[in-house]
Amino acid sequence: KGYMRIQNFITFEKVYSEGKLQVLPLNLQLPPDPPAPKVPYLAVKQLPAWEESMGPPDPNMPHGYLQAFEWFCKASLRIRPEVCMALAATRGMCLDLFQERVFETTFDTPMRLQEFVEKEESAVMRLKGRLGMWVNT
């Protein structure tokens, strides 16, 4: 709705700036707003269902709530076992990465700068390897 108003405004400004619109009518009024759609009672949407009075059954229309729910469950990806297993595996990998540290912060003894840099680089490379493995699988 806002996009169309902006496009109308841009078009109007372009036509007006080119001088093609000399006189604006004084009694210009906008049309009334369309009526608001009726909100169902308690926001419950009625699903279409076949009834005997409708004639022969339509194979694309459910025969009641249970069949509509069954069709929805078959079409939905969130309850399929493949998707549930992939989500569980992704969560497990994320939890594994959560245990990793980007920087090594626990040191038992004092060390030289070179040793510190090597430890930090190895920690970063280990994390990059885990991230690469996570992305590639």
Tab-separated table of C-alpha atoms in Angstrom:
chain	number	residue	atom	x	y	z
A	1	LYS	CA	0.000	0.000	0.000
A	2	GLY	CA	2.787	2.412	0.918
A	3	TYR	CA	4.839	1.420	-2.123
A	4	MET	CA	1.951	2.229	-4.467
A	5	ARG	CA	1.431	5.613	-2.808
A	6	ILE	CA	5.102	6.474	-3.225
A	7	GLN	CA	5.017	5.424	-6.880
A	8	ASN	CA	1.911	7.563	-7.429
A	9	PHE	CA	3.621	10.492	-5.709
A	10	ILE	CA	6.757	10.116	-7.867
A	11	THR	CA	4.669	9.930	-11.043
A	12	PHE	CA	2.633	12.972	-9.996
A	13	GLU	CA	5.773	14.993	-9.206
A	14	LYS	CA	7.301	14.044	-12.558
A	15	VAL	CA	4.204	15.064	-14.526
A	16	TYR	CA	3.791	18.262	-12.487
A	17	SER	CA	7.467	19.253	-12.858
A	18	GLU	CA	7.350	18.752	-16.650
A	19	GLY	CA	4.507	21.274	-16.827
A	20	LYS	CA	1.994	18.840	-18.279
A	21	LEU	CA	-0.430	19.498	-15.432
A	22	GLN	CA	-1.355	23.184	-15.414
A	23	VAL	CA	-4.445	23.390	-13.225
A	24	LEU	CA	-5.350	21.237	-10.272
A	25	PRO	CA	-9.066	20.851	-9.481
A	26	LEU	CA	-10.008	22.511	-6.207
A	27	ASN	CA	-12.561	19.907	-5.187
A	28	LEU	CA	-10.184	16.935	-5.468
A	29	GLN	CA	-11.170	14.271	-2.950
A	30	LEU	CA	-9.840	10.820	-2.246
A	31	PRO	CA	-12.167	7.851	-2.490
A	32	PRO	CA	-13.384	6.432	0.830
A	33	ASP	CA	-11.342	3.710	2.502
A	34	PRO	CA	-12.520	0.186	1.748
A	35	PRO	CA	-14.481	-1.469	4.566
A	36	ALA	CA	-12.475	-3.566	6.971
A	37	PRO	CA	-12.854	-7.317	6.402
A	38	LYS	CA	-15.058	-9.133	8.884
A	39	VAL	CA	-13.074	-10.807	11.643
A	40	PRO	CA	-14.262	-14.345	12.382
A	41	TYR	CA	-15.550	-15.118	15.863
A	42	LEU	CA	-12.539	-15.762	18.114
A	43	ALA	CA	-10.353	-15.583	14.989
A	44	VAL	CA	-11.348	-19.108	13.981
A	45	LYS	CA	-11.148	-19.767	10.269
A	46	GLN	CA	-13.686	-22.141	8.873
A	47	LEU	CA	-12.093	-24.781	6.685
A	48	PRO	CA	-14.039	-25.902	3.629
A	49	ALA	CA	-15.512	-29.346	4.100
A	50	TRP	CA	-17.562	-31.560	1.827
A	51	GLU	CA	-21.178	-32.168	2.739
A	52	GLU	CA	-23.673	-34.485	1.097
A	53	SER	CA	-25.780	-31.531	-0.028
A	54	MET	CA	-22.885	-30.373	-2.236
A	55	GLY	CA	-23.266	-33.276	-4.647
A	56	PRO	CA	-20.518	-35.748	-5.517
A	57	PRO	CA	-17.432	-35.457	-3.301
A	58	ASP	CA	-14.532	-33.358	-4.502
A	59	PRO	CA	-11.232	-35.235	-4.025
A	60	ASN	CA	-9.436	-31.922	-3.318
A	61	MET	CA	-11.766	-30.975	-0.454
A	62	PRO	CA	-11.363	-32.680	2.943
A	63	HIS	CA	-14.247	-34.662	4.428
A	64	GLY	CA	-13.950	-32.984	7.813
A	65	TYR	CA	-11.482	-31.687	10.328
A	66	LEU	CA	-9.603	-34.948	10.808
A	67	GLN	CA	-8.876	-35.371	7.115
A	68	ALA	CA	-7.933	-31.681	6.770
A	69	PHE	CA	-5.536	-32.058	9.699
A	70	GLU	CA	-4.083	-35.243	8.207
A	71	TRP	CA	-3.488	-33.529	4.856
A	72	PHE	CA	-1.909	-30.547	6.616
A	73	CYS	CA	0.422	-32.807	8.591
A	74	LYS	CA	1.492	-34.639	5.438
A	75	ALA	CA	2.160	-31.341	3.651
A	76	SER	CA	3.921	-29.673	6.580
A	77	LEU	CA	7.674	-30.094	6.809
A	78	ARG	CA	7.990	-29.611	10.565
A	79	ILE	CA	6.635	-33.015	11.489
A	80	ARG	CA	8.367	-35.093	8.843
A	81	PRO	CA	11.018	-37.386	10.362
A	82	GLU	CA	13.717	-36.224	7.925
A	83	VAL	CA	13.256	-32.602	8.942
A	84	CYS	CA	13.112	-33.440	12.659
A	85	MET	CA	16.355	-35.438	12.377
A	86	ALA	CA	18.059	-32.603	10.457
A	87	LEU	CA	16.949	-30.053	13.062
A	88	ALA	CA	18.201	-32.273	15.889
A	89	ALA	CA	21.550	-32.778	14.148
A	90	THR	CA	21.899	-29.042	13.541
A	91	ARG	CA	21.124	-28.306	17.176
A	92	GLY	CA	23.716	-30.858	18.272
A	93	MET	CA	26.363	-29.307	16.026
A	94	CYS	CA	25.527	-25.846	17.347
A	95	LEU	CA	25.870	-27.075	20.925
A	96	ASP	CA	29.230	-28.633	20.045
A	97	LEU	CA	30.412	-25.330	18.577
A	98	PHE	CA	29.167	-23.565	21.702
A	99	GLN	CA	31.737	-25.532	23.717
A	100	GLU	CA	34.607	-24.345	21.512
A	101	ARG	CA	36.684	-21.300	22.368
A	102	VAL	CA	37.903	-18.775	19.858
A	103	PHE	CA	40.768	-17.708	22.105
A	104	GLU	CA	42.770	-19.878	24.463
A	105	THR	CA	42.553	-18.269	27.880
A	106	THR	CA	43.664	-21.006	30.280
A	107	PHE	CA	47.428	-21.230	30.738
A	108	ASP	CA	49.206	-23.403	33.296
A	109	THR	CA	52.599	-21.733	33.076
A	110	PRO	CA	54.001	-18.491	31.754
A	111	MET	CA	54.999	-18.683	28.082
A	112	ARG	CA	56.797	-16.711	25.463
A	113	LEU	CA	55.019	-14.587	22.895
A	114	GLN	CA	55.716	-17.057	20.090
A	115	GLU	CA	54.168	-19.925	22.070
A	116	PHE	CA	51.131	-17.756	22.871
A	117	VAL	CA	50.658	-16.824	19.204
A	118	GLU	CA	50.933	-20.482	18.174
A	119	LYS	CA	48.343	-21.549	20.754
A	120	GLU	CA	45.930	-18.834	19.652
A	121	GLU	CA	46.407	-19.678	15.974
A	122	SER	CA	45.831	-23.377	16.659
A	123	ALA	CA	42.635	-22.570	18.583
A	124	VAL	CA	41.383	-20.395	15.708
A	125	MET	CA	42.279	-23.054	13.123
A	126	ARG	CA	40.549	-25.751	15.196
A	127	LEU	CA	37.394	-23.633	15.330
A	128	LYS	CA	37.608	-22.901	11.579
A	129	GLY	CA	37.921	-26.628	10.931
A	130	ARG	CA	34.855	-27.383	13.055
A	131	LEU	CA	32.900	-24.626	11.316
A	132	GLY	CA	33.975	-25.916	7.915
A	133	MET	CA	32.918	-29.431	8.852
A	134	TRP	CA	29.568	-28.080	10.117
A	135	VAL	CA	28.940	-26.108	6.935
A	136	ASN	CA	29.964	-28.906	4.571
A	137	THR	CA	27.718	-31.498	6.236
